[in-house]
Short mmCIF file of C-alpha atoms in Angstrom, two decimals:
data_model
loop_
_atom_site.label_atom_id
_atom_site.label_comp_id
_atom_site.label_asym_id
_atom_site.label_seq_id
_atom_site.Cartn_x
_atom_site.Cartn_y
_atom_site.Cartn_z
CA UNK C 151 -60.92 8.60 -26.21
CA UNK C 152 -63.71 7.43 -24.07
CA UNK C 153 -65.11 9.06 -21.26
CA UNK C 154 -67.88 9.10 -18.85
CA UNK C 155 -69.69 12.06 -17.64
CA UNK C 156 -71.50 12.19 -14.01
CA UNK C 157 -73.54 14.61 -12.67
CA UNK C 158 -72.19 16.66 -10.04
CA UNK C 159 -73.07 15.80 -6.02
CA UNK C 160 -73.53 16.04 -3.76
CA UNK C 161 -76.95 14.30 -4.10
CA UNK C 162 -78.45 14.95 -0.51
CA UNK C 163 -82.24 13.16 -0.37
CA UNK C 164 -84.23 11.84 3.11
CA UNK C 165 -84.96 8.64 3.61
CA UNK C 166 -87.20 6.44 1.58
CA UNK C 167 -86.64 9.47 -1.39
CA UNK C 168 -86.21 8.01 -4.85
CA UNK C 169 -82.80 8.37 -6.15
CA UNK C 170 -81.73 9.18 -10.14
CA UNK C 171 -77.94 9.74 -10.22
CA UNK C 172 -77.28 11.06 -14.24
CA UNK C 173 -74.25 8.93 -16.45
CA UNK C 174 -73.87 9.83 -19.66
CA UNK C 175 -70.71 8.13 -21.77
CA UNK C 176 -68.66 8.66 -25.01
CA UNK C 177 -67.40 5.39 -26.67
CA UNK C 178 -66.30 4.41 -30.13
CA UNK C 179 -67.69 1.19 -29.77
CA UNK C 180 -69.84 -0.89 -27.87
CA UNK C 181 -68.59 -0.53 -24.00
CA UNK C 182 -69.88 -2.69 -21.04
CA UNK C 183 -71.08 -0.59 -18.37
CA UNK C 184 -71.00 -0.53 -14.95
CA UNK C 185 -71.71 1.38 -11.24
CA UNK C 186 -69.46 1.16 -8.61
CA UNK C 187 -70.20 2.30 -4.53
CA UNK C 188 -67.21 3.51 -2.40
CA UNK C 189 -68.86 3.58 1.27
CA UNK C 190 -66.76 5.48 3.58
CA UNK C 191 -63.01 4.52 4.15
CA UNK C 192 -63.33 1.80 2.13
CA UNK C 193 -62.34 0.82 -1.56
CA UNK C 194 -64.98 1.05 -4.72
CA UNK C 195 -67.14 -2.21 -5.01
CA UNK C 196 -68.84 -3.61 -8.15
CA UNK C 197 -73.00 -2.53 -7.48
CA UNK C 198 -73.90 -3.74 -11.17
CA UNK C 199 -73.33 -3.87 -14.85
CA UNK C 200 -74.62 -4.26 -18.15
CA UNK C 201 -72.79 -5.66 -20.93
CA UNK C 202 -75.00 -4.61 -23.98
CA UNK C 203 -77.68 -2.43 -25.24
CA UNK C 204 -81.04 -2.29 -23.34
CA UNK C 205 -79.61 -4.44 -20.72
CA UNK C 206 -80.54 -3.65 -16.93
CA UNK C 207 -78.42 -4.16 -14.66
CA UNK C 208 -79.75 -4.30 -10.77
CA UNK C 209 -78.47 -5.44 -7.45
CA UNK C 210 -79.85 -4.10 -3.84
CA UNK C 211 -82.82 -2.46 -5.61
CA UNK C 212 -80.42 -0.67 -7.61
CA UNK C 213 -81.21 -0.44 -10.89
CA UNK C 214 -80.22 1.20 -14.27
CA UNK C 215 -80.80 0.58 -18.61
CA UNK C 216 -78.12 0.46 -20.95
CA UNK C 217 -79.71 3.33 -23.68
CA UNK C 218 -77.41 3.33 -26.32
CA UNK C 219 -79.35 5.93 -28.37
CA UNK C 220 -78.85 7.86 -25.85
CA UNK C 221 -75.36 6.68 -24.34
CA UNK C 222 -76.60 6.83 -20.64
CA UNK C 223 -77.01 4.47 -17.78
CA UNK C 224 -78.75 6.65 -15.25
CA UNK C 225 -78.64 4.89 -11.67
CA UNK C 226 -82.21 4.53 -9.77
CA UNK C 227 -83.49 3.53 -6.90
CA UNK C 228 -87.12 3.51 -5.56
CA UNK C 229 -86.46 4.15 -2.14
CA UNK C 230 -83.09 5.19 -0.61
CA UNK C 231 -81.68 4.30 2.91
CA UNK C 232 -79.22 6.24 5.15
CA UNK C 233 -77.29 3.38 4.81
CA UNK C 234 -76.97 3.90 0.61
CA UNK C 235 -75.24 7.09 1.74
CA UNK C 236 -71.65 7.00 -0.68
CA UNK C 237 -69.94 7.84 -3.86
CA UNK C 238 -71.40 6.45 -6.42
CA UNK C 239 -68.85 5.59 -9.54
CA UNK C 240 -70.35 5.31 -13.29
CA UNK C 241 -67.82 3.46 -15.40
CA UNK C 242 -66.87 1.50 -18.86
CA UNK C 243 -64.65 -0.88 -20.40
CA UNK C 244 -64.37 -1.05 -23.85
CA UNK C 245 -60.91 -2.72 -24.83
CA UNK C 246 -59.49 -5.08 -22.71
CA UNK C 247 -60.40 -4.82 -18.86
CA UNK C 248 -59.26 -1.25 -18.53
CA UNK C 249 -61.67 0.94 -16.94
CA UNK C 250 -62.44 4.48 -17.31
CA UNK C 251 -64.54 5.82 -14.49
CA UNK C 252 -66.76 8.84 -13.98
CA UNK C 253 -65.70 11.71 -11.34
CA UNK C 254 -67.67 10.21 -9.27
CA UNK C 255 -71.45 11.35 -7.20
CA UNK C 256 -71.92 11.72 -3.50
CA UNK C 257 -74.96 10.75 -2.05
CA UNK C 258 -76.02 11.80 1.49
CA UNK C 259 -79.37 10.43 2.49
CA UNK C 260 -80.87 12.29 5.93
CA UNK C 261 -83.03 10.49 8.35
CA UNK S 319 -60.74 -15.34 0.20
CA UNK S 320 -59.73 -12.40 1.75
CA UNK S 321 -60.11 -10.20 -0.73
CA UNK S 322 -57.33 -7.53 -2.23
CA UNK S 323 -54.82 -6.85 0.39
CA UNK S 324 -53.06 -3.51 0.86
CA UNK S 325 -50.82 -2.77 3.56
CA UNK S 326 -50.00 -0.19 5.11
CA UNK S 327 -53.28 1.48 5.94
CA UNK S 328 -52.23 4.77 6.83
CA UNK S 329 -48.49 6.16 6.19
CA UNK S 330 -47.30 9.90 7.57
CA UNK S 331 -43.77 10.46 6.05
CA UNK S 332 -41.50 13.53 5.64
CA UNK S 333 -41.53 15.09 2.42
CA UNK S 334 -38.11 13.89 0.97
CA UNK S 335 -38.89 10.21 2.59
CA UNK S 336 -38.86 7.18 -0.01
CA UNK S 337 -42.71 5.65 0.56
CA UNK S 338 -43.48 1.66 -0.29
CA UNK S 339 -47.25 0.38 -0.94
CA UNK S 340 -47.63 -3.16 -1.03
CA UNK S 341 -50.66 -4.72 -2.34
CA UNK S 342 -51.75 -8.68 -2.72
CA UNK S 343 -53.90 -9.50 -4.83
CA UNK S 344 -56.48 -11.86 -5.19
CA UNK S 345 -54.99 -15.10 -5.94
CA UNK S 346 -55.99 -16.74 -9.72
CA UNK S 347 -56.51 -12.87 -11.10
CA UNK S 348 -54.32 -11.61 -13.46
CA UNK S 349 -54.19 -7.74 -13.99
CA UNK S 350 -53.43 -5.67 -11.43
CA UNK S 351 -53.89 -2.06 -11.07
CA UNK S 352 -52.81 1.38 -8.97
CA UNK S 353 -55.20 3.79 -8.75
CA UNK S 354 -55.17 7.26 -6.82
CA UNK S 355 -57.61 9.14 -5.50
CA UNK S 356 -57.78 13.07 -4.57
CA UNK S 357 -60.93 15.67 -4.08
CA UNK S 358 -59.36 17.88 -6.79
CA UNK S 359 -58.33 14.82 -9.40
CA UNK S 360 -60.54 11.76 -8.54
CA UNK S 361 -59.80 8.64 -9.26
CA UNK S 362 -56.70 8.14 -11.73
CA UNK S 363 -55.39 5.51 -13.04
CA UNK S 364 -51.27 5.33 -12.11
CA UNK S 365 -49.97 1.90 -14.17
CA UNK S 366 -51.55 -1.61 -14.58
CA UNK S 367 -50.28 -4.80 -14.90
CA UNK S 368 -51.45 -8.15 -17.02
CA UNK S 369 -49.30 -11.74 -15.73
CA UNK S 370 -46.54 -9.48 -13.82
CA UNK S 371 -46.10 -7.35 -17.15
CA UNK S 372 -46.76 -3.67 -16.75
CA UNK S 373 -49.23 -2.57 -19.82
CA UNK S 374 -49.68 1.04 -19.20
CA UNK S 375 -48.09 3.06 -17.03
CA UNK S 376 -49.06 6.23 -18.60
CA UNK S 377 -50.86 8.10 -15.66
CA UNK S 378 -47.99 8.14 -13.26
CA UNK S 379 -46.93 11.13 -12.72
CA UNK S 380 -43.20 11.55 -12.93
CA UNK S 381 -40.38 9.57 -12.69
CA UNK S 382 -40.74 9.41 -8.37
CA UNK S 383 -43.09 7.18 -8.69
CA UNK S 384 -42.19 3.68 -9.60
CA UNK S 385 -44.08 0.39 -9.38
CA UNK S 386 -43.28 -3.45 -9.77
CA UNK S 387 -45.48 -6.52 -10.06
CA UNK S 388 -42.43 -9.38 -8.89
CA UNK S 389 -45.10 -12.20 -8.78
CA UNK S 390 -48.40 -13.08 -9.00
CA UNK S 391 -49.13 -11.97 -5.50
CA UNK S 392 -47.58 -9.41 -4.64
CA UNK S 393 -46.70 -5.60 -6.10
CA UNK S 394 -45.56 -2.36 -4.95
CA UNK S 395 -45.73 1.43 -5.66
CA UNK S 396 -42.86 3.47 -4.15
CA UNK S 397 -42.63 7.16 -4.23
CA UNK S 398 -39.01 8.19 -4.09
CA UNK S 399 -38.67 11.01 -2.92
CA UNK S 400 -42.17 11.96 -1.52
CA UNK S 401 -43.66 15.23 -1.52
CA UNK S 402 -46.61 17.08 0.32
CA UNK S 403 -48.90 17.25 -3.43
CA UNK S 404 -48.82 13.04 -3.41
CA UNK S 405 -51.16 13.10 -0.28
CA UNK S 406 -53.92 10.61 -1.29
CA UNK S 407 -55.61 7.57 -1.15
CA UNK S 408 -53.59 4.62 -2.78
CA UNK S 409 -55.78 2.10 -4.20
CA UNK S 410 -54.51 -1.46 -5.85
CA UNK S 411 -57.35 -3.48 -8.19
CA UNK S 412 -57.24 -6.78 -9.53
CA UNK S 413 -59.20 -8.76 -11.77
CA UNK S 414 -59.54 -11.33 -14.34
CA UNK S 415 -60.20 -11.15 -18.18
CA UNK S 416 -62.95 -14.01 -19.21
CA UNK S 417 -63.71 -14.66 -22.42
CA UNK S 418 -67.78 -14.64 -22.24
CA UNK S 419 -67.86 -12.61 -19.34
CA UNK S 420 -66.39 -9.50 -17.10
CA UNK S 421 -65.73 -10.01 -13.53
CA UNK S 422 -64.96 -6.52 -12.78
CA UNK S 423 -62.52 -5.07 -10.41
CA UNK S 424 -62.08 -5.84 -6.66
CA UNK S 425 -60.46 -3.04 -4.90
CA UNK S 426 -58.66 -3.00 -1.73
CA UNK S 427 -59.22 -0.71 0.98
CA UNK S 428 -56.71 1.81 -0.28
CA UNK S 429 -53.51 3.48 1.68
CA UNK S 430 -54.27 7.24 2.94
CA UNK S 431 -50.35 8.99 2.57
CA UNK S 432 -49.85 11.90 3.94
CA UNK S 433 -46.86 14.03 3.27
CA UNK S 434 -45.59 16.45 5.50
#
């Protein structure tokens, strides 16, 4: 079945650092991706998405490429802020609007 | 619009105890979902829901658990009895399927259950 593959955390950078966080995925088809953020005590939100190949997908200078040669969608970002400190959630849909979501990738940034 | 709704935010219960989640969801979206989160396990999916109809309730665990989607807006996950091991963050989801587009999930801001 599908799956998605993270790399492990935690991811612990300093401020202003730039930020790759790894998602690889397995799919029979052709899957919409997405990243999700789950800030502390609070539920997952919707950071961005791509819906087909060599899409990017970006949103608070967030960024990452659907590569479907090589079934990733890496997560980058130029210059991280304490306040991007979270678990970060790599995820796909493929049939209907059923998810399947990564483990999941902490990210502590230091001042 | 407020958003997904989840009540209560915290529950402490007795192992043995019968637990009820409640969840709104947002109004106009039509799937529905229970997810539960752990260090050890992540994030799993428990059962969803599409127009009040459970779908897939494949990832709950054992017959304790139970959920129910009476309306639109409202659903509930009850753990009957509870024990210590279904300690975790309860999450509800809803969204809703477009044709030419996905509008992905909003969450709520989970339940934390602790069983003691």
């Amino acid at each position: 079945g599908d799956s998605v593959t993270q790399m492990e955390g935690p991811v612990t950078l300093s401020e202003e650092a730039f930020l790759t966080i790894n998602c690889t995925y397995t799919a029979t088809g052709y899957p919409s991706l997405f990243w999700y953020v789950q800030y502390p005590g609070e539920g997952l939100q919707l950071l961005l998405k791509a819906t087909k190949a060599d899409d990017k997908g970006s949103n608070k200078g967030f960024e990452a490429t659907y590569r479907k040669e090589t079934t990733s969608f890496h997560l980058e970002k130029g210059s991280v802020q304490v306040s991007d400190s979270a678990v970060y959630f790599c995820a796909l849909v493929e049939y209907g609007n059923k998810l399947v979501f990564g483990a999941g990738t902490i990210l502590r940034v230091k001042s | 619009d407020a958003g997904v709704i989840q009540s209560p935010r915290h529950e402490v219960t007795e192992m043995g105890q019968e637990v009820t989640l409640r969840c709104k969801p947002i109004s106009g979206h039509d799937y529905l979902f229970w997810y539960r989160q752990t260090m050890m396990r992540g994030l799993e999916l428990l059962i969803y829901f599409n127009n009040n109809v459970p779908i897939d309730d494949s990832g709950m665990p054992e017959d304790r658990f139970s959920a129910k989607m009476p309306n639109a807006s409202f659903s509930t996950l009850k753990i009957q009895p509870s024990e210590p091991r279904d300690s975790a963050v309860y999450f509800c989801a809803s969204s809703r399927q477009g044709t030419n587009e996905y509008y992905g999930y909003t969450f709520g801001s989970g339940t934390r259950l602790t069983v003691v």
